[in-house]
Amino acid sequence: MASSFSSYFVARSGIQNAQYNLRITGQNMANVNTNGTSTVYTRQRLDSYAVGSSGNNMRYANTSDLAIGGGVDAKGVSQLRDPYLDVRYRLESGKVSKSGAEVNTLSSVEDLFDEIRKNGINSQITDLIKQLNTLAGSPADTNLETIVKNSALLLTQAFHNAAEQLSSVRKQETDSFMTTGIDQANSLLKNIAQLNREIKSCDISQVPALELRDQRNMLLDQLSQEFNIRISSSSVSIGAGRTVEELQVNLVNGNNTIPLIDNDQYVQFEAAQNQDQIAYTADGADGKPHVYKTKELNVSVYMRGLDGQMIKNTDGSDHVFNDDLTTGVFGGYLSMLNDNGEFDAHAGGTVTALDGETVTADALPTTARGIGYYEKVMDRLAQDLAKTLNDVNAVSTTVTDPDDPTKTKTVTVEKPLFSSSDGAGKPITAANISISDEWNTATGNYITATKDETLDGVDNSSSGKNILYMVLQFSKEKTFSTDDGISLFTSSLSSYVSKVSTTLGLDIKTATNANETYSANLNNIDTQRASISSVDLNEEGINLVMFNQALTASSRFMTTMDEAMDTIINKMGVVGR
């Protein structure tokens, strides 16, 4: 038979449970606006359960007594979170951060290709064509040639300005990566590990530490902006049959994982500039690997593992390849700083390695068009423009064959208009293209006005037909390619910058569309998370009324039981006294 006073325990547990719920409701309402930089509050709830009846399984239990439960008990306080939405949010967050970094970098590059700039490459090419046309009408006029030379000088300066601005963008983005990426990621890893230690200590002491978990969740959200992470936990025994959870965070790319945090241990990232290169190899006939292509890394990322030692790649190097950091701030910055688009591609097949060995190489895909791509396409324009005009200005002459004085031979005499300021033999780039010393120091006419041979596309009766032929080269369409034979685009010298500008515009549009799509998805997921985890004042107000009524009802139940017990003890059995 149940104790006469057991109903008091039921009433007491109801009162206590209602009081807990009221306190938690008050805590939720007090933190409705706690969504600052230090923490984002997650709505809490009381984990309660019904207390079952006891004694009915005893050997001499009274089976005629009803098995009524013993009230309600509270197990603890938990947070309302959906782990699946957290995973989706963090995965999408990395995509948003990567595409955002790409948009910002490409937008900085876009200013260089503004076609309405008066001192841009496009306008200077147009001016050079104009001055050459004028000189073609009076090729003997040294003053007109001086004007052409000045126009060419301004064109080289426009190339220098473009190269300098691209270098400035690269430095700006590199510095930003070192702080926004490396330093922030290291700080987040350290702080999360410290919170893991504190939360574990609280769990050992059986303190929920929900506010610390809120801080950790916020930092994990921020860490997911840096790169793709996967979060897991494991149970660790602390003795006496009790276990606590330890958190692990891994860097993830496909099936590859690298531990970042193991409870209170964490890795640290390091970075360096112009320290490493990727060497692509293929086996030769001797069975040994031979390098057939290399790629310089503008920024190399390193990781010190949980043991403090550098984490090695499969090739034995220390630096982390872009393939391991494909999302987030890291992925966006590294693709913009290290990738060169078509210049990284390779058709593969039978090729000659850098050491002269013949190898069968694998094809290499085109990477993202980062800053390096636009540096290299500007270098390609400077090289093609210089070579084209230098070749047109060269002349053929007949000389006595030194091996046989009775014979003559035709040789080409170079009269370069452009050269490299870095010295003879150095490749021409946008940063070093300059007027040749021969042209710069020439006192008379230096530009070849006419040639004996017939020149296609010009009036061969003109005294300045070679200059007209030189002008014609600016409008000829040709396919520009990388050194490895990968096609870039078809264009003329005069429309080259416009073609690059169009390519850049499409890259920015693609990155912007991706960023907008990812951002919309992220906002949608965040809204779903907020519908579960955030505090709603209307809902908490209803809970306040509900739990207050529960408290009143449990209190009234105890009062009723008190009255019943008073009747049983003091008022029963008094008849006939």
CSV table of N, CA and C in Angstrom, one decimal, residues 95-217:
chain,number,residue,atom,x,y,z
A,95,LYS,N,31.6,28.1,-48.0
A,95,LYS,CA,31.4,28.4,-49.4
A,95,LYS,C,31.2,29.9,-49.5
A,96,VAL,N,30.5,30.5,-48.6
A,96,VAL,CA,30.2,32.0,-48.7
A,96,VAL,C,31.5,32.7,-48.5
A,97,SER,N,32.4,32.3,-47.5
A,97,SER,CA,33.6,33.0,-47.3
A,97,SER,C,34.6,32.9,-48.4
A,98,LYS,N,34.6,31.7,-49.1
A,98,LYS,CA,35.5,31.6,-50.2
A,98,LYS,C,35.1,32.5,-51.4
A,99,SER,N,33.9,32.4,-51.8
A,99,SER,CA,33.4,33.2,-52.9
A,99,SER,C,33.5,34.7,-52.6
A,100,GLY,N,33.3,35.0,-51.3
A,100,GLY,CA,33.4,36.4,-50.9
A,100,GLY,C,34.8,36.9,-51.1
A,101,ALA,N,35.8,36.1,-50.7
A,101,ALA,CA,37.2,36.5,-50.8
A,101,ALA,C,37.6,36.6,-52.3
A,102,GLU,N,37.0,35.7,-53.1
A,102,GLU,CA,37.3,35.8,-54.6
A,102,GLU,C,36.8,37.1,-55.2
A,103,VAL,N,35.5,37.4,-54.8
A,103,VAL,CA,34.9,38.6,-55.4
A,103,VAL,C,35.7,39.9,-55.0
A,104,ASN,N,36.1,39.9,-53.7
A,104,ASN,CA,36.8,41.1,-53.2
A,104,ASN,C,38.2,41.3,-54.0
A,105,THR,N,38.9,40.1,-54.2
A,105,THR,CA,40.2,40.2,-54.8
A,105,THR,C,40.0,40.6,-56.3
A,106,LEU,N,39.1,39.9,-57.0
A,106,LEU,CA,38.9,40.2,-58.4
A,106,LEU,C,38.4,41.6,-58.6
A,107,SER,N,37.6,42.1,-57.7
A,107,SER,CA,37.1,43.5,-57.8
A,107,SER,C,38.3,44.5,-57.7
A,108,SER,N,39.3,44.2,-56.9
A,108,SER,CA,40.4,45.0,-56.8
A,108,SER,C,41.3,45.0,-58.1
A,109,VAL,N,41.3,43.9,-58.7
A,109,VAL,CA,42.0,43.7,-60.0
A,109,VAL,C,41.3,44.5,-61.1
A,110,GLU,N,40.0,44.5,-61.0
A,110,GLU,CA,39.1,45.1,-62.1
A,110,GLU,C,39.5,46.6,-62.4
A,111,ASP,N,39.9,47.3,-61.4
A,111,ASP,CA,40.2,48.7,-61.6
A,111,ASP,C,41.3,48.9,-62.6
A,112,LEU,N,42.2,47.9,-62.8
A,112,LEU,CA,43.3,48.0,-63.7
A,112,LEU,C,42.9,48.0,-65.1
A,113,PHE,N,41.7,47.4,-65.4
A,113,PHE,CA,41.3,47.2,-66.8
A,113,PHE,C,40.1,48.1,-67.1
A,114,ASP,N,40.1,49.3,-66.5
A,114,ASP,CA,39.1,50.3,-66.8
A,114,ASP,C,39.4,50.9,-68.1
A,115,GLU,N,38.6,50.7,-69.2
A,115,GLU,CA,39.0,51.1,-70.5
A,115,GLU,C,38.8,52.6,-70.7
A,116,ILE,N,38.2,53.3,-69.8
A,116,ILE,CA,38.0,54.8,-69.9
A,116,ILE,C,39.1,55.5,-69.3
A,117,ARG,N,40.1,54.8,-68.7
A,117,ARG,CA,41.2,55.6,-68.1
A,117,ARG,C,42.1,56.2,-69.2
A,118,LYS,N,42.5,57.4,-68.9
A,118,LYS,CA,43.3,58.1,-70.0
A,118,LYS,C,44.7,57.6,-70.0
A,119,ASN,N,45.2,57.1,-69.0
A,119,ASN,CA,46.6,56.6,-69.0
A,119,ASN,C,46.7,55.1,-68.9
A,120,GLY,N,45.6,54.4,-69.3
A,120,GLY,CA,45.6,53.0,-69.3
A,120,GLY,C,46.3,52.4,-70.6
A,121,ILE,N,46.6,51.1,-70.5
A,121,ILE,CA,47.3,50.5,-71.7
A,121,ILE,C,46.5,50.6,-73.0
A,122,ASN,N,45.1,50.4,-72.9
A,122,ASN,CA,44.3,50.5,-74.1
A,122,ASN,C,44.4,51.9,-74.7
A,123,SER,N,44.3,52.9,-74.0
A,123,SER,CA,44.4,54.3,-74.5
A,123,SER,C,45.8,54.6,-75.1
A,124,GLN,N,46.8,54.0,-74.5
A,124,GLN,CA,48.2,54.3,-74.9
A,124,GLN,C,48.5,53.5,-76.2
A,125,ILE,N,47.9,52.3,-76.4
A,125,ILE,CA,48.0,51.6,-77.6
A,125,ILE,C,47.3,52.3,-78.7
A,126,THR,N,46.1,52.9,-78.4
A,126,THR,CA,45.4,53.7,-79.4
A,126,THR,C,46.2,54.9,-79.9
A,127,ASP,N,46.8,55.5,-78.9
A,127,ASP,CA,47.7,56.7,-79.2
A,127,ASP,C,48.9,56.3,-80.0
A,128,LEU,N,49.5,55.2,-79.7
A,128,LEU,CA,50.7,54.8,-80.5
A,128,LEU,C,50.3,54.5,-81.9
A,129,ILE,N,49.2,53.9,-82.1
A,129,ILE,CA,48.7,53.6,-83.5
A,129,ILE,C,48.4,54.9,-84.2
A,130,LYS,N,47.9,55.9,-83.6
A,130,LYS,CA,47.6,57.2,-84.2
A,130,LYS,C,48.9,57.9,-84.6
A,131,GLN,N,49.9,57.8,-83.7
A,131,GLN,CA,51.2,58.5,-84.0
A,131,GLN,C,51.9,57.8,-85.1
A,132,LEU,N,51.8,56.4,-85.2
A,132,LEU,CA,52.5,55.7,-86.2
A,132,LEU,C,51.9,56.0,-87.6
A,133,ASN,N,50.5,56.1,-87.6
A,133,ASN,CA,49.9,56.5,-88.8
A,133,ASN,C,50.3,57.9,-89.3
A,134,THR,N,50.5,58.8,-88.4
A,134,THR,CA,51.0,60.1,-88.8
A,134,THR,C,52.4,60.1,-89.3
A,135,LEU,N,53.2,59.2,-88.7
A,135,LEU,CA,54.6,59.1,-89.1
A,135,LEU,C,54.7,58.5,-90.5
A,136,ALA,N,53.8,57.6,-90.8
A,136,ALA,CA,53.8,56.9,-92.1
A,136,ALA,C,53.6,57.9,-93.2
A,137,GLY,N,52.9,59.0,-93.0
A,137,GLY,CA,52.8,60.0,-94.0
A,137,GLY,C,54.0,60.8,-94.3
A,138,SER,N,54.9,60.9,-93.3
A,138,SER,CA,56.1,61.7,-93.4
A,138,SER,C,57.2,60.9,-92.6
A,139,PRO,N,57.7,59.8,-93.1
A,139,PRO,CA,58.6,58.9,-92.4
A,139,PRO,C,60.0,59.6,-92.1
A,140,ALA,N,60.3,60.6,-92.9
A,140,ALA,CA,61.6,61.2,-92.7
A,140,ALA,C,61.6,62.3,-91.6
A,141,ASP,N,60.5,62.6,-91.1
A,141,ASP,CA,60.3,63.7,-90.1
A,141,ASP,C,60.8,63.1,-88.8
A,142,THR,N,61.9,63.6,-88.3
A,142,THR,CA,62.4,63.1,-87.0
A,142,THR,C,61.6,63.6,-85.8
A,143,ASN,N,61.0,64.7,-86.0
A,143,ASN,CA,60.1,65.2,-84.9
A,143,ASN,C,58.9,64.3,-84.7
A,144,LEU,N,58.3,63.8,-85.8
A,144,LEU,CA,57.2,62.9,-85.7
A,144,LEU,C,57.7,61.6,-85.1
A,145,GLU,N,58.9,61.1,-85.4
A,145,GLU,CA,59.4,59.9,-84.8
A,145,GLU,C,59.6,60.1,-83.3
A,146,THR,N,60.0,61.3,-82.9
A,146,THR,CA,60.2,61.6,-81.5
A,146,THR,C,58.8,61.5,-80.8
A,147,ILE,N,57.8,61.9,-81.5
A,147,ILE,CA,56.4,61.8,-80.9
A,147,ILE,C,56.0,60.4,-80.7
A,148,VAL,N,56.4,59.6,-81.8
A,148,VAL,CA,56.1,58.1,-81.7
A,148,VAL,C,56.8,57.5,-80.5
A,149,LYS,N,58.1,57.9,-80.4
A,149,LYS,CA,58.9,57.4,-79.3
A,149,LYS,C,58.3,57.7,-77.9
A,150,ASN,N,57.9,59.0,-77.8
A,150,ASN,CA,57.2,59.4,-76.5
A,150,ASN,C,56.0,58.6,-76.2
A,151,SER,N,55.2,58.4,-77.3
A,151,SER,CA,54.0,57.6,-77.1
A,151,SER,C,54.3,56.2,-76.7
A,152,ALA,N,55.4,55.6,-77.3
A,152,ALA,CA,55.8,54.2,-76.9
A,152,ALA,C,56.3,54.2,-75.5
A,153,LEU,N,57.0,55.3,-75.1
A,153,LEU,CA,57.5,55.4,-73.7
A,153,LEU,C,56.3,55.5,-72.7
A,154,LEU,N,55.2,56.2,-73.1
A,154,LEU,CA,54.0,56.3,-72.2
A,154,LEU,C,53.4,54.9,-72.1
A,155,LEU,N,53.4,54.1,-73.2
A,155,LEU,CA,52.9,52.8,-73.2
A,155,LEU,C,53.6,51.9,-72.3
A,156,THR,N,54.9,52.0,-72.3
A,156,THR,CA,55.7,51.1,-71.4
A,156,THR,C,55.4,51.5,-69.9
A,157,GLN,N,55.2,52.8,-69.7
A,157,GLN,CA,54.9,53.3,-68.4
A,157,GLN,C,53.5,52.8,-67.9
A,158,ALA,N,52.6,52.7,-68.9
A,158,ALA,CA,51.2,52.1,-68.6
A,158,ALA,C,51.4,50.7,-68.2
A,159,PHE,N,52.3,49.9,-68.9
A,159,PHE,CA,52.5,48.5,-68.5
A,159,PHE,C,53.1,48.5,-67.1
A,160,HIS,N,54.0,49.4,-66.8
A,160,HIS,CA,54.7,49.4,-65.4
A,160,HIS,C,53.6,49.7,-64.4
A,161,ASN,N,52.7,50.6,-64.7
A,161,ASN,CA,51.7,51.0,-63.7
A,161,ASN,C,50.8,49.8,-63.4
A,162,ALA,N,50.4,49.1,-64.5
A,162,ALA,CA,49.5,47.9,-64.3
A,162,ALA,C,50.2,46.9,-63.5
A,163,ALA,N,51.5,46.6,-63.8
A,163,ALA,CA,52.2,45.6,-63.1
A,163,ALA,C,52.4,46.0,-61.6
A,164,GLU,N,52.6,47.3,-61.4
A,164,GLU,CA,52.8,47.8,-60.0
A,164,GLU,C,51.5,47.7,-59.2
A,165,GLN,N,50.4,48.0,-59.9
A,165,GLN,CA,49.1,47.9,-59.2
A,165,GLN,C,48.7,46.4,-58.9
A,166,LEU,N,49.0,45.6,-59.9
A,166,LEU,CA,48.7,44.1,-59.6
A,166,LEU,C,49.6,43.6,-58.4
A,167,SER,N,50.8,44.1,-58.4
A,167,SER,CA,51.7,43.7,-57.3
A,167,SER,C,51.1,44.3,-56.0
A,168,SER,N,50.6,45.5,-56.0
A,168,SER,CA,50.0,46.1,-54.8
A,168,SER,C,48.8,45.3,-54.4
A,169,VAL,N,47.9,44.9,-55.3
A,169,VAL,CA,46.8,44.1,-55.0
A,169,VAL,C,47.2,42.8,-54.3
A,170,ARG,N,48.3,42.2,-54.9
A,170,ARG,CA,48.8,40.9,-54.3
A,170,ARG,C,49.3,41.1,-52.9
A,171,LYS,N,50.0,42.2,-52.7
A,171,LYS,CA,50.5,42.5,-51.3
A,171,LYS,C,49.4,42.7,-50.4
A,172,GLN,N,48.4,43.5,-50.8
A,172,GLN,CA,47.3,43.8,-50.0
A,172,GLN,C,46.5,42.5,-49.6
A,173,GLU,N,46.3,41.6,-50.6
A,173,GLU,CA,45.5,40.4,-50.3
A,173,GLU,C,46.4,39.4,-49.5
A,174,THR,N,47.7,39.4,-49.7
A,174,THR,CA,48.6,38.6,-48.9
A,174,THR,C,48.6,39.0,-47.4
A,175,ASP,N,48.7,40.3,-47.2
A,175,ASP,CA,48.7,40.8,-45.8
A,175,ASP,C,47.3,40.5,-45.2
A,176,SER,N,46.3,40.7,-45.9
A,176,SER,CA,44.9,40.4,-45.4
A,176,SER,C,44.8,38.9,-45.0
A,177,PHE,N,45.3,38.0,-45.8
A,177,PHE,CA,45.3,36.6,-45.5
A,177,PHE,C,46.1,36.3,-44.3
A,178,MET,N,47.2,36.9,-44.1
A,178,MET,CA,48.0,36.7,-42.9
A,178,MET,C,47.3,37.0,-41.6
A,179,THR,N,46.4,38.0,-41.7
A,179,THR,CA,45.7,38.5,-40.5
A,179,THR,C,44.3,37.8,-40.4
A,180,THR,N,43.5,38.1,-41.5
A,180,THR,CA,42.2,37.5,-41.5
A,180,THR,C,42.2,36.0,-41.5
A,181,GLY,N,43.1,35.4,-42.2
A,181,GLY,CA,43.1,34.0,-42.3
A,181,GLY,C,44.0,33.3,-41.2
A,182,ILE,N,45.3,33.5,-41.3
A,182,ILE,CA,46.2,32.8,-40.4
A,182,ILE,C,46.0,33.1,-39.0
A,183,ASP,N,46.1,34.4,-38.6
A,183,ASP,CA,46.0,34.8,-37.2
A,183,ASP,C,44.7,34.5,-36.6
A,184,GLN,N,43.6,34.8,-37.4
A,184,GLN,CA,42.3,34.6,-36.8
A,184,GLN,C,42.0,33.1,-36.6
A,185,ALA,N,42.5,32.3,-37.6
A,185,ALA,CA,42.3,30.8,-37.4
A,185,ALA,C,43.0,30.3,-36.2
A,186,ASN,N,44.3,30.7,-36.0
A,186,ASN,CA,45.0,30.3,-34.9
A,186,ASN,C,44.4,30.7,-33.6
A,187,SER,N,43.9,32.0,-33.5
A,187,SER,CA,43.2,32.4,-32.3
A,187,SER,C,41.9,31.6,-32.0
A,188,LEU,N,41.2,31.3,-33.1
A,188,LEU,CA,39.9,30.5,-32.9
A,188,LEU,C,40.3,29.1,-32.4
A,189,LEU,N,41.3,28.5,-33.0
A,189,LEU,CA,41.7,27.1,-32.6
A,189,LEU,C,42.1,27.1,-31.1
A,190,LYS,N,42.9,28.1,-30.7
A,190,LYS,CA,43.3,28.2,-29.3
A,190,LYS,C,42.2,28.4,-28.4
A,191,ASN,N,41.3,29.3,-28.7
A,191,ASN,CA,40.1,29.6,-27.8
A,191,ASN,C,39.2,28.5,-27.7
A,192,ILE,N,38.9,27.7,-28.8
A,192,ILE,CA,38.0,26.6,-28.7
A,192,ILE,C,38.6,25.5,-27.9
A,193,ALA,N,39.9,25.3,-28.0
A,193,ALA,CA,40.6,24.3,-27.1
A,193,ALA,C,40.5,24.6,-25.7
A,194,GLN,N,40.7,25.9,-25.3
A,194,GLN,CA,40.5,26.4,-24.0
A,194,GLN,C,39.1,26.2,-23.4
A,195,LEU,N,38.1,26.5,-24.3
A,195,LEU,CA,36.7,26.2,-23.9
A,195,LEU,C,36.5,24.7,-23.7
A,196,ASN,N,37.1,23.9,-24.5
A,196,ASN,CA,36.9,22.5,-24.3
A,196,ASN,C,37.4,22.0,-23.0
A,197,ARG,N,38.5,22.6,-22.5
A,197,ARG,CA,39.1,22.3,-21.2
A,197,ARG,C,38.1,22.7,-20.1
A,198,GLU,N,37.6,23.9,-20.2
A,198,GLU,CA,36.7,24.4,-19.2
A,198,GLU,C,35.4,23.6,-19.2
A,199,ILE,N,34.8,23.3,-20.3
A,199,ILE,CA,33.6,22.6,-20.4
A,199,ILE,C,33.7,21.2,-19.8
A,200,LYS,N,34.9,20.5,-20.1
A,200,LYS,CA,35.1,19.2,-19.6
A,200,LYS,C,35.2,19.3,-18.0
A,201,SER,N,35.8,20.3,-17.5
A,201,SER,CA,35.9,20.5,-16.0
A,201,SER,C,34.6,20.6,-15.4
A,202,CYS,N,33.7,21.4,-16.1
A,202,CYS,CA,32.3,21.6,-15.6
A,202,CYS,C,31.6,20.3,-15.7
A,203,ASP,N,31.7,19.5,-16.8
A,203,ASP,CA,31.0,18.3,-16.9
A,203,ASP,C,31.5,17.3,-15.8
A,204,ILE,N,32.7,17.3,-15.4
A,204,ILE,CA,33.2,16.5,-14.3
A,204,ILE,C,32.6,16.9,-13.0
A,205,SER,N,32.4,18.2,-12.9
A,205,SER,CA,31.7,18.7,-11.6
A,205,SER,C,30.2,18.7,-11.7
A,206,GLN,N,29.7,18.1,-12.9
A,206,GLN,CA,28.3,18.0,-13.1
A,206,GLN,C,27.6,19.4,-13.1
A,207,VAL,N,28.3,20.4,-13.7
A,207,VAL,CA,27.7,21.7,-14.0
A,207,VAL,C,27.5,21.8,-15.5
A,208,PRO,N,26.3,22.2,-15.9
A,208,PRO,CA,26.0,22.1,-17.4
A,208,PRO,C,26.9,23.0,-18.3
A,209,ALA,N,27.3,24.1,-17.8
A,209,ALA,CA,28.2,25.0,-18.6
A,209,ALA,C,27.6,25.3,-20.0
A,210,LEU,N,26.3,25.6,-20.0
A,210,LEU,CA,25.6,25.9,-21.2
A,210,LEU,C,26.1,27.2,-21.9
A,211,GLU,N,26.4,28.2,-21.1
A,211,GLU,CA,26.9,29.5,-21.6
A,211,GLU,C,28.2,29.3,-22.3
A,212,LEU,N,29.1,28.4,-21.7
A,212,LEU,CA,30.4,28.1,-22.3
A,212,LEU,C,30.2,27.4,-23.7
A,213,ARG,N,29.2,26.5,-23.7
A,213,ARG,CA,28.9,25.8,-25.0
A,213,ARG,C,28.4,26.8,-26.0
A,214,ASP,N,27.6,27.8,-25.6
A,214,ASP,CA,27.2,28.9,-26.5
A,214,ASP,C,28.4,29.6,-27.1
A,215,GLN,N,29.4,29.9,-26.3
A,215,GLN,CA,30.6,30.6,-26.8
A,215,GLN,C,31.4,29.6,-27.7
A,216,ARG,N,31.4,28.4,-27.4
A,216,ARG,CA,32.2,27.4,-28.3
A,216,ARG,C,31.5,27.3,-29.6
A,217,ASN,N,30.1,27.2,-29.6
A,217,ASN,CA,29.4,27.0,-30.8
A,217,ASN,C,29.6,28.3,-31.7
